[in-house]
C-alpha positions as a printed Julia matrix, in Angstrom:
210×3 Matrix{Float64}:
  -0.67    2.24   15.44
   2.17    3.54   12.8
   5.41    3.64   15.18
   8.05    3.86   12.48
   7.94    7.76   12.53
   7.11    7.8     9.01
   4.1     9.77    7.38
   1.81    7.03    5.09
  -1.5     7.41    3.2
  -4.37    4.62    2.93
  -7.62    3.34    1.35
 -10.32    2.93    3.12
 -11.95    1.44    0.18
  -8.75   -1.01   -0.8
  -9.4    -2.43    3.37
 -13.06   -2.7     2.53
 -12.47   -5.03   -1.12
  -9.65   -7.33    0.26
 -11.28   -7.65    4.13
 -14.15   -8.58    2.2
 -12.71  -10.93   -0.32
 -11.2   -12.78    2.4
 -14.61  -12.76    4.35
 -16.39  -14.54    1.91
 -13.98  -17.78    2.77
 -14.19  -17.13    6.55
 -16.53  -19.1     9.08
 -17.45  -18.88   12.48
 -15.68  -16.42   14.66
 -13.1   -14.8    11.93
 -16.43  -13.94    9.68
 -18.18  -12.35   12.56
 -15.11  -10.09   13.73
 -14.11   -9.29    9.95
 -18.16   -8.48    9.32
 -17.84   -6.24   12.75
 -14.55   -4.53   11.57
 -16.24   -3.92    8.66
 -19.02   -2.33    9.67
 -21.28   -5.16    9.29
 -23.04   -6.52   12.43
 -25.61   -8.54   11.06
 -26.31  -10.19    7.19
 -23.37  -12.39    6.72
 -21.17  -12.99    3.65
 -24.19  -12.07    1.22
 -24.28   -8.44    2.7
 -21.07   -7.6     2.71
 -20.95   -9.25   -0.96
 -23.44   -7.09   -2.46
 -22.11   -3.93   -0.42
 -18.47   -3.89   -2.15
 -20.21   -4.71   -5.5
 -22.6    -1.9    -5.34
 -19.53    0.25   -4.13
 -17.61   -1.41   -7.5
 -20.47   -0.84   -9.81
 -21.53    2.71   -8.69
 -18.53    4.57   -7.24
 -17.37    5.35  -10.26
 -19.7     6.87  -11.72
 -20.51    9.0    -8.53
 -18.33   12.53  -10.13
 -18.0    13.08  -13.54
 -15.18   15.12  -12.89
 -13.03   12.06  -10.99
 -11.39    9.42  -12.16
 -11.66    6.3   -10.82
 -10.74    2.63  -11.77
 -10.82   -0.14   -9.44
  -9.18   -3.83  -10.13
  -9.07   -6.86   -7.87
  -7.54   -9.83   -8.35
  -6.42  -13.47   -6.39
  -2.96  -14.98   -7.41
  -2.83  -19.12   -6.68
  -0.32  -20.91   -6.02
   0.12  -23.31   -8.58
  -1.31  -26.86   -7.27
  -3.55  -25.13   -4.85
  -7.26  -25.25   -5.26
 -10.03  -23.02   -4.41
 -13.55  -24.0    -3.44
 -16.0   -23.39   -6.54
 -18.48  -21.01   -4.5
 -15.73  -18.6    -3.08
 -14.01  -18.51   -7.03
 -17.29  -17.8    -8.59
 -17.74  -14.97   -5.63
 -15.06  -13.6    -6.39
 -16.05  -12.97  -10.29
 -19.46  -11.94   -9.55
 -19.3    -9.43   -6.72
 -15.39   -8.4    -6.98
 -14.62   -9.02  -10.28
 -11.6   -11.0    -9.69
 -10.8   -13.74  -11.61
  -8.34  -16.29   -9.67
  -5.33  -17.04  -11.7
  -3.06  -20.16  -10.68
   0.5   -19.14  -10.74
   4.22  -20.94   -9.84
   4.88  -19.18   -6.51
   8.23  -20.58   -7.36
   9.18  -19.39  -10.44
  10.84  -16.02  -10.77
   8.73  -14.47  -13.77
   5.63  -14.61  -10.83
   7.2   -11.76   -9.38
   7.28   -9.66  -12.26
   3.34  -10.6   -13.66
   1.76   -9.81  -10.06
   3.61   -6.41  -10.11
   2.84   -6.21  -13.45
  -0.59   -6.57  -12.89
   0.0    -3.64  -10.04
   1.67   -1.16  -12.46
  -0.93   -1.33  -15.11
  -3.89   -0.95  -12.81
  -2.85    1.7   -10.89
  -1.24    3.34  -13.99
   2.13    3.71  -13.43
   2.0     4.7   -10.22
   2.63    2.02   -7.82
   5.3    -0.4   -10.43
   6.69   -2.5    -7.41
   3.95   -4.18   -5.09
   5.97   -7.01   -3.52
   9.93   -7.43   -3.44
   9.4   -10.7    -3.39
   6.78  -14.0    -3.42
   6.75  -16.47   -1.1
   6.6   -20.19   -2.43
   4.42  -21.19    0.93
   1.72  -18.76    0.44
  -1.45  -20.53   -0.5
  -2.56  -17.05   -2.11
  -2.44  -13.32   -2.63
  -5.34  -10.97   -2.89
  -4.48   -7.5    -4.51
  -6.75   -4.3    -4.69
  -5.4    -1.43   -6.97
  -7.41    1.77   -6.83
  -6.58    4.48   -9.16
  -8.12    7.86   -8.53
  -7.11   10.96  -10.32
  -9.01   14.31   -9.4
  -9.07   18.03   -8.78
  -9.23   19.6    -5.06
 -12.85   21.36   -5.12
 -11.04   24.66   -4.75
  -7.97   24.56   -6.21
  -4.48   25.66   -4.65
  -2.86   28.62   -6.08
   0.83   27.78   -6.89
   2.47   31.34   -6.17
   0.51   31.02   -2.6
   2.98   28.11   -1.78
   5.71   29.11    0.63
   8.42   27.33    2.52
   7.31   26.65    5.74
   8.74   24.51    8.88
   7.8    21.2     9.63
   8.64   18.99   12.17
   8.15   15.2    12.57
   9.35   12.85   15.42
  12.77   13.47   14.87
  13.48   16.04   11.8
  12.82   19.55   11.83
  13.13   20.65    7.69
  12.26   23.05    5.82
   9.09   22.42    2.82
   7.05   23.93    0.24
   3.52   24.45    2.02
   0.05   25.0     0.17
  -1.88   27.75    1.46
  -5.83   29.11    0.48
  -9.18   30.59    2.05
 -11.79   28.63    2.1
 -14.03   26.84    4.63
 -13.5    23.11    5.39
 -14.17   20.73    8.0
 -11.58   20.77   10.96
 -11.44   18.79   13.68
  -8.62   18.74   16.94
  -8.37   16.62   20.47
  -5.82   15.83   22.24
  -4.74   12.82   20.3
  -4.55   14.63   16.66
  -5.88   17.5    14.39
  -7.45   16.8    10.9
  -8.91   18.91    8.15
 -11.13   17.38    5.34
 -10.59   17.96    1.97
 -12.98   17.57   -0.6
 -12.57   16.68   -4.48
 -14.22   17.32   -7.53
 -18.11   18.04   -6.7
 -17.59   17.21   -2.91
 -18.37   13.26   -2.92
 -14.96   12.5    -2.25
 -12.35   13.87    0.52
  -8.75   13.59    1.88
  -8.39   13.58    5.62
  -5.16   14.5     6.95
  -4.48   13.88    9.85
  -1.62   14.86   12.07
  -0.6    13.92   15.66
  -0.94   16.42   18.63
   3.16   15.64   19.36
């Protein structure tokens, strides 16, 4: 649980791609609780595989009226090896290619956040402040997804409300419309879904009972 006070936002599918990357070099009891965190409770490496390459191949394509680009990749540390079934793997079911890099050198910094601004164009430019020299390896998912809400907010229906986190109580421009969504409240948290484009995809916001 998220203790810092501090609202964040998260892939599901980014968790799914690098969980499963690092699956495919896991044995014995790290496979089997990575395969049960994700989802997977039975059909080993192969399934989960071919699950995150169909999700690759097809999500896309899945609205016409979202965009979505997905890039993986594995930076090496230079001198480091990786076995020849997990690198070939990687290419066919995540399309990452591993590319052997000097954890040491300074310009490493600047071509794996490189590689971060340009797939998520533009709009993450700074993924790590910094590489460390005894990693073996670092796995990167970039997801880029640009769409309309399914029914769109009105601008001049935006109004400041107030808002109050743990600490903070501030003033903030709200969104407001009609229309019927999923809701959902307990005692832990309420949430409302919101869908995209033709429905296929949705936010969930979620926001804690305190």
């Amino acid at each position: 649980m998220d203790r810092s006070g501090k609202s964040f936002i998260y892939s599901p599918l980014s968790i799914t791609f690098v969980l499963g990357m690092v699956n495919d070099a896991a044995v014995g009891e790290t496979e089997k609780e990575l395969e049960q965190t994700l989802g997977f409770h039975e059909g080993g490496i192969q399934a989960v595989n071919e699950y995150c390459k169909k999700l690759i191949d097809g999500l896309p394509k899945v609205d016409n009226k979202v965009t979505l680009n997905i890039a993986n990749a594995i930076f090496l540390n230079k001198g480091c090896t990786l076995k020849p079934q997990f690198t070939q793997d990687m290419q066919t079911y995540y399309d990452a290619k591993a590319e052997a890099l000097d954890f040491k050198a300074a310009e490493t910094l600047d071509h794996i956040n490189g590689w971060c601004n340009e797939k998520s164009n533009g709009m993450i430019p700074t993924i790590l402040d910094g590489v460390d020299p005894s990693m073996v390896s670092y796995l990167l998912n970039a997801i880029y997804f640009k769409a309309d809400w399914a029914s769109k907010f009105d601008q001049k229906n935006s109004k400041e409300e107030s808002f109050t986190t743990e600490n903070v109580k501030t003033n903030i421009p709200m969104m407001h419309q009609n229309v019927l969504i999923q809701y959902i409240n307990n005692s832990m948290f309420s949430t409302v879904k919101i869908p995209y484009g033709n429905g296929m995809w949705n936010m969930m916001v979620m926001l804690p009972e305190e």
